[in-house]
PDB file of C-alpha atoms in Angstrom:
ATOM      1  CA  MET L   1     105.681 117.255  84.590  1.00 39.00           C
ATOM      2  CA  ASN L   2     104.413 116.769  88.113  1.00 46.00           C
ATOM      3  CA  ILE L   3     100.863 116.281  89.348  1.00 45.00           C
ATOM      4  CA  LEU L   4     100.076 116.944  92.998  1.00 49.00           C
ATOM      5  CA  GLU L   5      96.756 115.656  94.297  1.00 48.00           C
ATOM      6  CA  LYS L   6      95.910 116.275  97.942  1.00 49.00           C
ATOM      7  CA  ARG L   7      92.698 116.691  99.879  1.00 46.00           C
ATOM      8  CA  ASN L   8      92.182 119.882 101.868  1.00 44.00           C
ATOM      9  CA  ASN L   9      92.237 118.268 105.295  1.00 46.00           C
ATOM     10  CA  ASN L  10      95.497 116.450 104.489  1.00 50.00           C
ATOM     11  CA  TRP L  11      97.170 119.435 102.922  1.00 54.00           C
ATOM     12  CA  GLU L  12      96.203 122.970 103.842  1.00 58.00           C
ATOM     13  CA  SER L  13      92.909 124.678 104.574  1.00 59.00           C
ATOM     14  CA  ILE L  14      91.902 127.625 102.414  1.00 64.00           C
ATOM     15  CA  ASP L  15      88.862 129.640 103.370  1.00 59.00           C
ATOM     16  CA  ASN L  16      88.262 131.232  99.986  1.00 61.00           C
ATOM     17  CA  CYS L  17      89.553 129.943  96.648  1.00 65.00           C
ATOM     18  CA  GLU L  18      88.889 133.375  95.130  1.00 66.00           C
ATOM     19  CA  SER L  19      91.842 134.717  97.137  1.00 70.00           C
ATOM     20  CA  ILE L  20      94.266 132.519  95.188  1.00 78.00           C
ATOM     21  CA  ASN L  21      95.896 134.708  92.550  1.00 79.00           C
ATOM     22  CA  LYS L  22      99.264 134.931  90.817  1.00 80.00           C
ATOM     23  CA  GLY L  23     101.995 134.877  93.455  1.00 82.00           C
ATOM     24  CA  TYR L  24     100.028 132.853  95.988  1.00 84.00           C
ATOM     25  CA  GLN L  25     102.064 129.976  97.441  1.00 83.00           C
ATOM     26  CA  PHE L  26     100.781 126.522  98.288  1.00 78.00           C
ATOM     27  CA  LEU L  27     102.697 124.991 101.197  1.00 75.00           C
ATOM     28  CA  ASN L  28     104.882 128.123 101.119  1.00 79.00           C
ATOM     29  CA  LYS L  29     106.745 126.905  98.044  1.00 79.00           C
ATOM     30  CA  TYR L  30     104.489 126.173  95.038  1.00 79.00           C
ATOM     31  CA  ASN L  31     104.166 129.612  93.477  1.00 82.00           C
ATOM     32  CA  VAL L  32     100.912 130.112  91.528  1.00 83.00           C
ATOM     33  CA  LEU L  33     101.403 131.345  87.958  1.00 78.00           C
ATOM     34  CA  TYR L  34      97.731 131.240  86.988  1.00 74.00           C
ATOM     35  CA  LYS L  35      94.572 129.232  87.344  1.00 76.00           C
ATOM     36  CA  LEU L  36      94.170 126.604  84.648  1.00 68.00           C
ATOM     37  CA  ARG L  37      90.479 125.796  85.007  1.00 59.00           C
ATOM     38  CA  GLN L  38      87.852 124.274  87.240  1.00 57.00           C
ATOM     39  CA  CYS L  39      87.234 120.534  87.509  1.00 51.00           C
ATOM     40  CA  GLY L  40      83.463 120.574  87.805  1.00 52.00           C
ATOM     41  CA  ALA L  41      82.278 121.448  91.283  1.00 55.00           C
ATOM     42  CA  GLN L  42      84.939 119.410  93.061  1.00 61.00           C
ATOM     43  CA  ALA L  43      88.308 121.028  92.475  1.00 67.00           C
ATOM     44  CA  GLU L  44      90.385 123.914  91.154  1.00 73.00           C
ATOM     45  CA  LEU L  45      93.501 123.494  89.019  1.00 74.00           C
ATOM     46  CA  TYR L  46      96.493 125.824  89.206  1.00 76.00           C
ATOM     47  CA  LEU L  47      99.718 125.991  87.229  1.00 73.00           C
ATOM     48  CA  CYS L  48     102.528 126.511  89.739  1.00 76.00           C
ATOM     49  CA  GLU L  49     106.300 126.807  89.746  1.00 77.00           C
ATOM     50  CA  TYR L  50     108.834 125.531  92.258  1.00 77.00           C
ATOM     51  CA  GLU L  51     112.610 125.448  91.759  1.00 76.00           C
ATOM     52  CA  ASP L  52     112.240 126.073  88.003  1.00 68.00           C
ATOM     53  CA  GLU L  53     109.833 123.125  87.634  1.00 68.00           C
ATOM     54  CA  LEU L  54     106.177 123.400  86.649  1.00 66.00           C
ATOM     55  CA  TYR L  55     103.450 121.689  88.660  1.00 72.00           C
ATOM     56  CA  VAL L  56      99.710 121.307  88.344  1.00 71.00           C
ATOM     57  CA  VAL L  57      98.113 121.616  91.766  1.00 74.00           C
ATOM     58  CA  LYS L  58      94.632 120.201  92.175  1.00 72.00           C
ATOM     59  CA  LEU L  59      92.877 121.773  95.137  1.00 73.00           C
ATOM     60  CA  TYR L  60      89.769 119.968  96.368  1.00 67.00           C
ATOM     61  CA  ARG L  61      87.162 122.219  97.940  1.00 58.00           C
ATOM     62  CA  GLU L  62      85.794 119.575 100.277  1.00 52.00           C
ATOM     63  CA  LEU L  63      85.864 115.874 101.002  1.00 44.00           C
ATOM     64  CA  ILE L  64      83.586 114.077  98.583  1.00 42.00           C
ATOM     65  CA  LYS L  65      82.467 110.464  98.495  1.00 45.00           C
ATOM     66  CA  PHE L  66      83.087 109.380  94.927  1.00 48.00           C
ATOM     67  CA  ASP L  67      81.282 106.672  93.061  1.00 50.00           C
ATOM     68  CA  LYS L  68      83.049 104.667  90.369  1.00 53.00           C
ATOM     69  CA  LYS L  69      81.880 106.751  87.411  1.00 54.00           C
ATOM     70  CA  ILE L  70      83.022 110.035  88.957  1.00 53.00           C
ATOM     71  CA  ILE L  71      86.433 108.574  89.770  1.00 53.00           C
ATOM     72  CA  GLU L  72      86.864 107.482  86.159  1.00 55.00           C
ATOM     73  CA  ARG L  73      85.862 110.921  84.975  1.00 56.00           C
ATOM     74  CA  LEU L  74      88.345 112.618  87.266  1.00 52.00           C
ATOM     75  CA  LYS L  75      91.108 110.337  86.015  1.00 57.00           C
ATOM     76  CA  TRP L  76      90.281 111.336  82.467  1.00 57.00           C
ATOM     77  CA  ILE L  77      90.213 115.006  83.326  1.00 54.00           C
ATOM     78  CA  CYS L  78      93.688 114.596  84.797  1.00 54.00           C
ATOM     79  CA  SER L  79      94.957 113.315  81.446  1.00 61.00           C
ATOM     80  CA  LEU L  80      93.476 116.396  79.776  1.00 66.00           C
ATOM     81  CA  ASP L  81      95.185 118.531  82.397  1.00 69.00           C
ATOM     82  CA  GLU L  82      98.521 117.084  81.301  1.00 76.00           C
ATOM     83  CA  ASN L  83      97.690 118.136  77.754  1.00 77.00           C
ATOM     84  CA  GLU L  84      96.700 121.580  79.007  1.00 77.00           C
ATOM     85  CA  LEU L  85      99.996 121.920  80.851  1.00 78.00           C
ATOM     86  CA  LEU L  86     101.790 120.989  77.630  1.00 81.00           C
ATOM     87  CA  PHE L  87      99.857 123.752  75.870  1.00 80.00           C
ATOM     88  CA  ALA L  88     100.899 126.217  78.564  1.00 79.00           C
ATOM     89  CA  GLN L  89     104.576 125.275  78.327  1.00 80.00           C
ATOM     90  CA  LEU L  90     104.672 125.405  74.522  1.00 83.00           C
ATOM     91  CA  THR L  91     102.764 128.684  74.352  1.00 79.00           C
ATOM     92  CA  GLU L  92     105.007 130.293  76.945  1.00 77.00           C
ATOM     93  CA  ASN L  93     108.169 129.190  75.155  1.00 81.00           C
ATOM     94  CA  THR L  94     107.035 130.472  71.750  1.00 79.00           C
ATOM     95  CA  THR L  95     107.349 133.976  73.206  1.00 75.00           C
ATOM     96  CA  ARG L  96     110.833 133.308  74.587  1.00 81.00           C
ATOM     97  CA  VAL L  97     112.738 131.617  71.791  1.00 85.00           C
ATOM     98  CA  SER L  98     114.564 133.536  69.091  1.00 85.00           C
ATOM     99  CA  HIS L  99     114.995 130.487  66.848  1.00 87.00           C
ATOM    100  CA  ASN L 100     112.872 127.474  65.931  1.00 87.00           C
ATOM    101  CA  ALA L 101     109.601 129.120  66.980  1.00 88.00           C
ATOM    102  CA  TYR L 102     107.856 127.328  64.120  1.00 91.00           C
ATOM    103  CA  ASN L 103     108.884 123.966  65.587  1.00 91.00           C
ATOM    104  CA  LEU L 104     106.974 124.880  68.745  1.00 90.00           C
ATOM    105  CA  GLU L 105     103.989 125.950  66.657  1.00 90.00           C
ATOM    106  CA  VAL L 106     103.930 122.524  64.987  1.00 91.00           C
ATOM    107  CA  LEU L 107     104.111 120.843  68.395  1.00 91.00           C
ATOM    108  CA  LEU L 108     101.173 122.986  69.516  1.00 89.00           C
ATOM    109  CA  ALA L 109      99.221 121.787  66.484  1.00 91.00           C
ATOM    110  CA  LEU L 110      99.993 118.164  67.371  1.00 92.00           C
ATOM    111  CA  ALA L 111      98.959 118.798  70.981  1.00 89.00           C
ATOM    112  CA  SER L 112      95.624 120.158  69.730  1.00 90.00           C
ATOM    113  CA  LEU L 113      95.090 116.989  67.678  1.00 92.00           C
ATOM    114  CA  GLU L 114      95.866 114.833  70.713  1.00 89.00           C
ATOM    115  CA  ARG L 115      93.496 116.894  72.831  1.00 87.00           C
ATOM    116  CA  TYR L 116      90.721 116.510  70.269  1.00 91.00           C
ATOM    117  CA  THR L 117      91.301 112.746  70.268  1.00 90.00           C
ATOM    118  CA  MET L 118      90.998 112.519  74.055  1.00 86.00           C
ATOM    119  CA  GLU L 119      87.934 114.755  74.178  1.00 87.00           C
ATOM    120  CA  THR L 120      86.254 112.773  71.393  1.00 90.00           C
ATOM    121  CA  VAL L 121      86.717 109.463  73.210  1.00 86.00           C
ATOM    122  CA  TYR L 122      85.491 111.065  76.427  1.00 82.00           C
ATOM    123  CA  ASN L 123      82.406 112.582  74.751  1.00 87.00           C
ATOM    124  CA  LEU L 124      81.585 109.290  73.027  1.00 89.00           C
ATOM    125  CA  ALA L 125      81.642 107.637  76.448  1.00 85.00           C
ATOM    126  CA  ARG L 126      79.282 110.342  77.726  1.00 86.00           C
ATOM    127  CA  ILE L 127      76.965 109.719  74.767  1.00 91.00           C
ATOM    128  CA  GLU L 128      76.874 106.019  75.593  1.00 89.00           C
ATOM    129  CA  GLY L 129      75.943 106.903  79.170  1.00 87.00           C
ATOM    130  CA  LYS L 130      73.099 109.108  77.898  1.00 91.00           C
ATOM    131  CA  PHE L 131      71.782 106.236  75.789  1.00 94.00           C
ATOM    132  CA  GLU L 132      71.869 103.815  78.702  1.00 91.00           C
ATOM    133  CA  ALA L 133      69.981 106.265  80.911  1.00 92.00           C
ATOM    134  CA  ALA L 134      67.469 107.013  78.128  1.00 94.00           C
ATOM    135  CA  SER L 135      66.812 103.303  77.646  1.00 93.00           C
ATOM    136  CA  GLU L 136      66.058 102.904  81.352  1.00 93.00           C
ATOM    137  CA  ALA L 137      63.711 105.915  81.372  1.00 93.00           C
ATOM    138  CA  ALA L 138      61.951 105.226  78.065  1.00 92.00           C
ATOM    139  CA  SER L 139      59.032 103.216  79.445  1.00 89.00           C
ATOM    140  CA  SER L 140      58.339 105.243  82.594  1.00 92.00           C
ATOM    141  CA  ASP L 141      59.417 108.796  81.729  1.00 95.00           C
ATOM    142  CA  PRO L 142      59.421 109.581  77.973  1.00 94.00           C
ATOM    143  CA  GLU L 143      60.230 113.266  78.530  1.00 94.00           C
ATOM    144  CA  LYS L 144      63.357 112.406  80.497  1.00 95.00           C
ATOM    145  CA  ALA L 145      64.361 109.906  77.827  1.00 95.00           C
ATOM    146  CA  MET L 146      63.907 112.587  75.162  1.00 95.00           C
ATOM    147  CA  ASP L 147      66.053 115.055  77.120  1.00 95.00           C
ATOM    148  CA  LEU L 148      68.805 112.453  77.356  1.00 95.00           C
ATOM    149  CA  LEU L 149      68.639 111.754  73.622  1.00 96.00           C
ATOM    150  CA  LEU L 150      68.868 115.479  72.910  1.00 96.00           C
ATOM    151  CA  ASP L 151      71.885 115.723  75.223  1.00 94.00           C
ATOM    152  CA  ALA L 152      73.548 112.926  73.252  1.00 95.00           C
ATOM    153  CA  HIS L 153      72.784 114.755  70.016  1.00 96.00           C
ATOM    154  CA  LYS L 154      74.352 117.969  71.361  1.00 95.00           C
ATOM    155  CA  LEU L 155      77.489 116.051  72.296  1.00 94.00           C
ATOM    156  CA  SER L 156      77.742 114.635  68.770  1.00 96.00           C
ATOM    157  CA  GLU L 157      77.440 118.169  67.394  1.00 96.00           C
ATOM    158  CA  LYS L 158      80.166 119.279  69.790  1.00 94.00           C
ATOM    159  CA  ILE L 159      82.502 116.542  68.527  1.00 95.00           C
ATOM    160  CA  LEU L 160      82.025 117.646  64.917  1.00 96.00           C
ATOM    161  CA  ARG L 161      82.292 121.351  65.759  1.00 95.00           C
ATOM    162  CA  ASN L 162      85.515 120.823  67.707  1.00 93.00           C
ATOM    163  CA  LYS L 163      86.958 118.878  64.780  1.00 95.00           C
ATOM    164  CA  GLU L 164      86.382 121.793  62.406  1.00 94.00           C
ATOM    165  CA  ILE L 165      88.006 124.261  64.811  1.00 93.00           C
ATOM    166  CA  MET L 166      90.985 122.013  65.531  1.00 93.00           C
ATOM    167  CA  TRP L 167      91.534 121.098  61.881  1.00 94.00           C
ATOM    168  CA  SER L 168      91.440 124.690  60.683  1.00 92.00           C
ATOM    169  CA  CYS L 169      94.156 125.704  63.166  1.00 90.00           C
ATOM    170  CA  PHE L 170      96.125 122.523  62.473  1.00 92.00           C
ATOM    171  CA  ASN L 171      96.273 123.191  58.731  1.00 91.00           C
ATOM    172  CA  ALA L 172      97.096 126.868  59.273  1.00 90.00           C
ATOM    173  CA  SER L 173     100.268 125.815  61.090  1.00 91.00           C
ATOM    174  CA  TRP L 174     101.382 122.910  58.926  1.00 88.00           C
ATOM    175  CA  TYR L 175     100.765 124.543  55.560  1.00 88.00           C
ATOM    176  CA  LYS L 176     103.259 127.259  56.352  1.00 89.00           C
ATOM    177  CA  SER L 177     105.988 124.778  55.435  1.00 88.00           C
ATOM    178  CA  ARG L 178     104.222 122.460  52.988  1.00 83.00           C
ATOM    179  CA  LEU L 179     101.411 122.493  50.446  1.00 82.00           C
ATOM    180  CA  PRO L 180      98.681 120.022  49.517  1.00 84.00           C
ATOM    181  CA  LYS L 181      99.647 117.709  46.673  1.00 85.00           C
ATOM    182  CA  ASN L 182      99.478 119.133  43.121  1.00 85.00           C
ATOM    183  CA  GLN L 183      98.940 122.719  44.289  1.00 84.00           C
ATOM    184  CA  SER L 184     100.568 125.441  42.191  1.00 84.00           C
ATOM    185  CA  LYS L 185     102.884 127.970  43.823  1.00 82.00           C
ATOM    186  CA  ASN L 186     104.503 131.105  42.391  1.00 86.00           C
ATOM    187  CA  GLY L 187     103.472 130.118  38.879  1.00 87.00           C
ATOM    188  CA  ILE L 188     105.059 126.677  39.166  1.00 86.00           C
ATOM    189  CA  GLU L 189     102.945 123.576  38.525  1.00 86.00           C
ATOM    190  CA  TYR L 190     103.640 120.621  40.803  1.00 83.00           C
ATOM    191  CA  LEU L 191     102.638 117.021  40.101  1.00 83.00           C
ATOM    192  CA  TYR L 192     102.791 114.429  42.847  1.00 83.00           C
ATOM    193  CA  VAL L 193     103.735 110.993  41.503  1.00 84.00           C
ATOM    194  CA  LEU L 194     102.516 107.991  43.481  1.00 83.00           C
ATOM    195  CA  ASP L 195     104.861 105.153  44.358  1.00 83.00           C
ATOM    196  CA  ASP L 196     104.469 102.477  41.673  1.00 82.00           C
ATOM    197  CA  VAL L 197     105.619  99.703  44.014  1.00 83.00           C
ATOM    198  CA  LYS L 198     104.001 100.371  47.371  1.00 81.00           C
ATOM    199  CA  ASP L 199     100.554 101.707  48.212  1.00 80.00           C
ATOM    200  CA  HIS L 200     101.142 104.310  50.914  1.00 80.00           C
ATOM    201  CA  PHE L 201      97.888 105.099  52.683  1.00 78.00           C
ATOM    202  CA  ALA L 202      98.744 108.774  53.239  1.00 81.00           C
ATOM    203  CA  ASP L 203      99.716 109.238  49.588  1.00 82.00           C
ATOM    204  CA  ARG L 204      96.104 108.749  48.555  1.00 82.00           C
ATOM    205  CA  ARG L 205      95.131 111.918  50.404  1.00 84.00           C
ATOM    206  CA  LYS L 206      95.627 115.359  48.933  1.00 84.00           C
ATOM    207  CA  GLY L 207      96.821 116.879  52.183  1.00 86.00           C
ATOM    208  CA  LEU L 208      96.956 115.935  55.847  1.00 90.00           C
ATOM    209  CA  GLU L 209      93.470 114.393  55.905  1.00 90.00           C
ATOM    210  CA  TYR L 210      94.958 110.958  56.526  1.00 89.00           C
ATOM    211  CA  MET L 211      95.490 112.071  60.130  1.00 91.00           C
ATOM    212  CA  LEU L 212      91.699 112.206  60.527  1.00 92.00           C
ATOM    213  CA  ALA L 213      91.201 108.668  59.213  1.00 91.00           C
ATOM    214  CA  PRO L 214      90.374 107.142  62.640  1.00 90.00           C
ATOM    215  CA  PHE L 215      87.569 109.668  63.090  1.00 93.00           C
ATOM    216  CA  GLU L 216      86.319 109.174  59.541  1.00 91.00           C
ATOM    217  CA  ARG L 217      85.994 105.442  60.174  1.00 92.00           C
ATOM    218  CA  MET L 218      83.684 106.237  63.085  1.00 92.00           C
ATOM    219  CA  LYS L 219      81.304 107.944  60.610  1.00 94.00           C
ATOM    220  CA  ILE L 220      80.073 110.311  63.292  1.00 95.00           C
ATOM    221  CA  GLU L 221      78.339 112.556  60.732  1.00 95.00           C
ATOM    222  CA  GLU L 222      76.247 109.648  59.421  1.00 95.00           C
ATOM    223  CA  TRP L 223      75.575 108.417  62.925  1.00 95.00           C
ATOM    224  CA  LYS L 224      74.333 111.879  63.973  1.00 96.00           C
ATOM    225  CA  VAL L 225      71.828 111.886  61.092  1.00 95.00           C
ATOM    226  CA  GLN L 226      70.578 108.452  62.168  1.00 96.00           C
ATOM    227  CA  LEU L 227      70.243 109.706  65.743  1.00 96.00           C
ATOM    228  CA  GLU L 228      68.162 112.645  64.515  1.00 96.00           C
ATOM    229  CA  GLU L 229      65.813 110.201  62.778  1.00 95.00           C
ATOM    230  CA  VAL L 230      65.461 108.170  65.989  1.00 95.00           C
ATOM    231  CA  ILE L 231      64.772 111.309  68.038  1.00 95.00           C
ATOM    232  CA  ASN L 232      62.110 112.551  65.611  1.00 95.00           C
ATOM    233  CA  GLU L 233      60.450 109.143  65.475  1.00 95.00           C
ATOM    234  CA  TYR L 234      60.411 108.917  69.276  1.00 94.00           C
ATOM    235  CA  ALA L 235      59.008 112.458  69.477  1.00 94.00           C
ATOM    236  CA  LYS L 236      56.224 111.568  67.034  1.00 94.00           C
ATOM    237  CA  ILE L 237      55.243 108.466  69.012  1.00 93.00           C
ATOM    238  CA  HIS L 238      55.014 110.431  72.266  1.00 92.00           C
ATOM    239  CA  ASP L 239      53.469 113.583  70.767  1.00 92.00           C
ATOM    240  CA  MET L 240      56.527 115.786  71.356  1.00 93.00           C
ATOM    241  CA  PRO L 241      58.025 118.488  69.127  1.00 91.00           C
ATOM    242  CA  PRO L 242      60.605 117.138  66.653  1.00 88.00           C
ATOM    243  CA  LEU L 243      64.278 118.031  66.727  1.00 86.00           C
TER     244      LEU L 243
END
């Protein structure tokens, strides 16, 4: 995979990004297949092809003076773009292959798990930033502090909601070729026997839940409930409506 990052004035000037459609060529060689998505207000991302190789082209709309936090965010978005390109390649190839299509489906499921992991870490970092800003505003601007706490709460809900969506699709793919332990099939009873010598961590889970263990250790559900209590207590102190 190749990532091209150039600024407009060092690359090529484009008057209107809306004119960039399938078939458009950057530098007269990178042929646009489709637009991936927008990176905030700063840039557009396009999946392109050149000499049978795929490229992600990041087109900046204008020169921007970045501060440290924005640079870090853009670096993280780039890592998600790599995951998105992987999705595009796998999805495209599932329609082309005549054999082993299920292998690609499993790889897509793994890519979705990796994407959820990256997004969770990123959203947790955003939550921490909301808390820091709320702490600074608490004494002088309670309403702003409350808004920041509510933003953090919404992000925690997003993390949990994305997990449910990802996990449902993940299981739908994997359970085409395997079943949870001790599940009957076609009238046959199956009994999973644990290893009597070694204690395998994954064996103590009925299905694939062991893959969610890192997120379970974070106890995000419990933490969200505690955050709700803090928000309601803060709202009561400052005569604001509760969550």
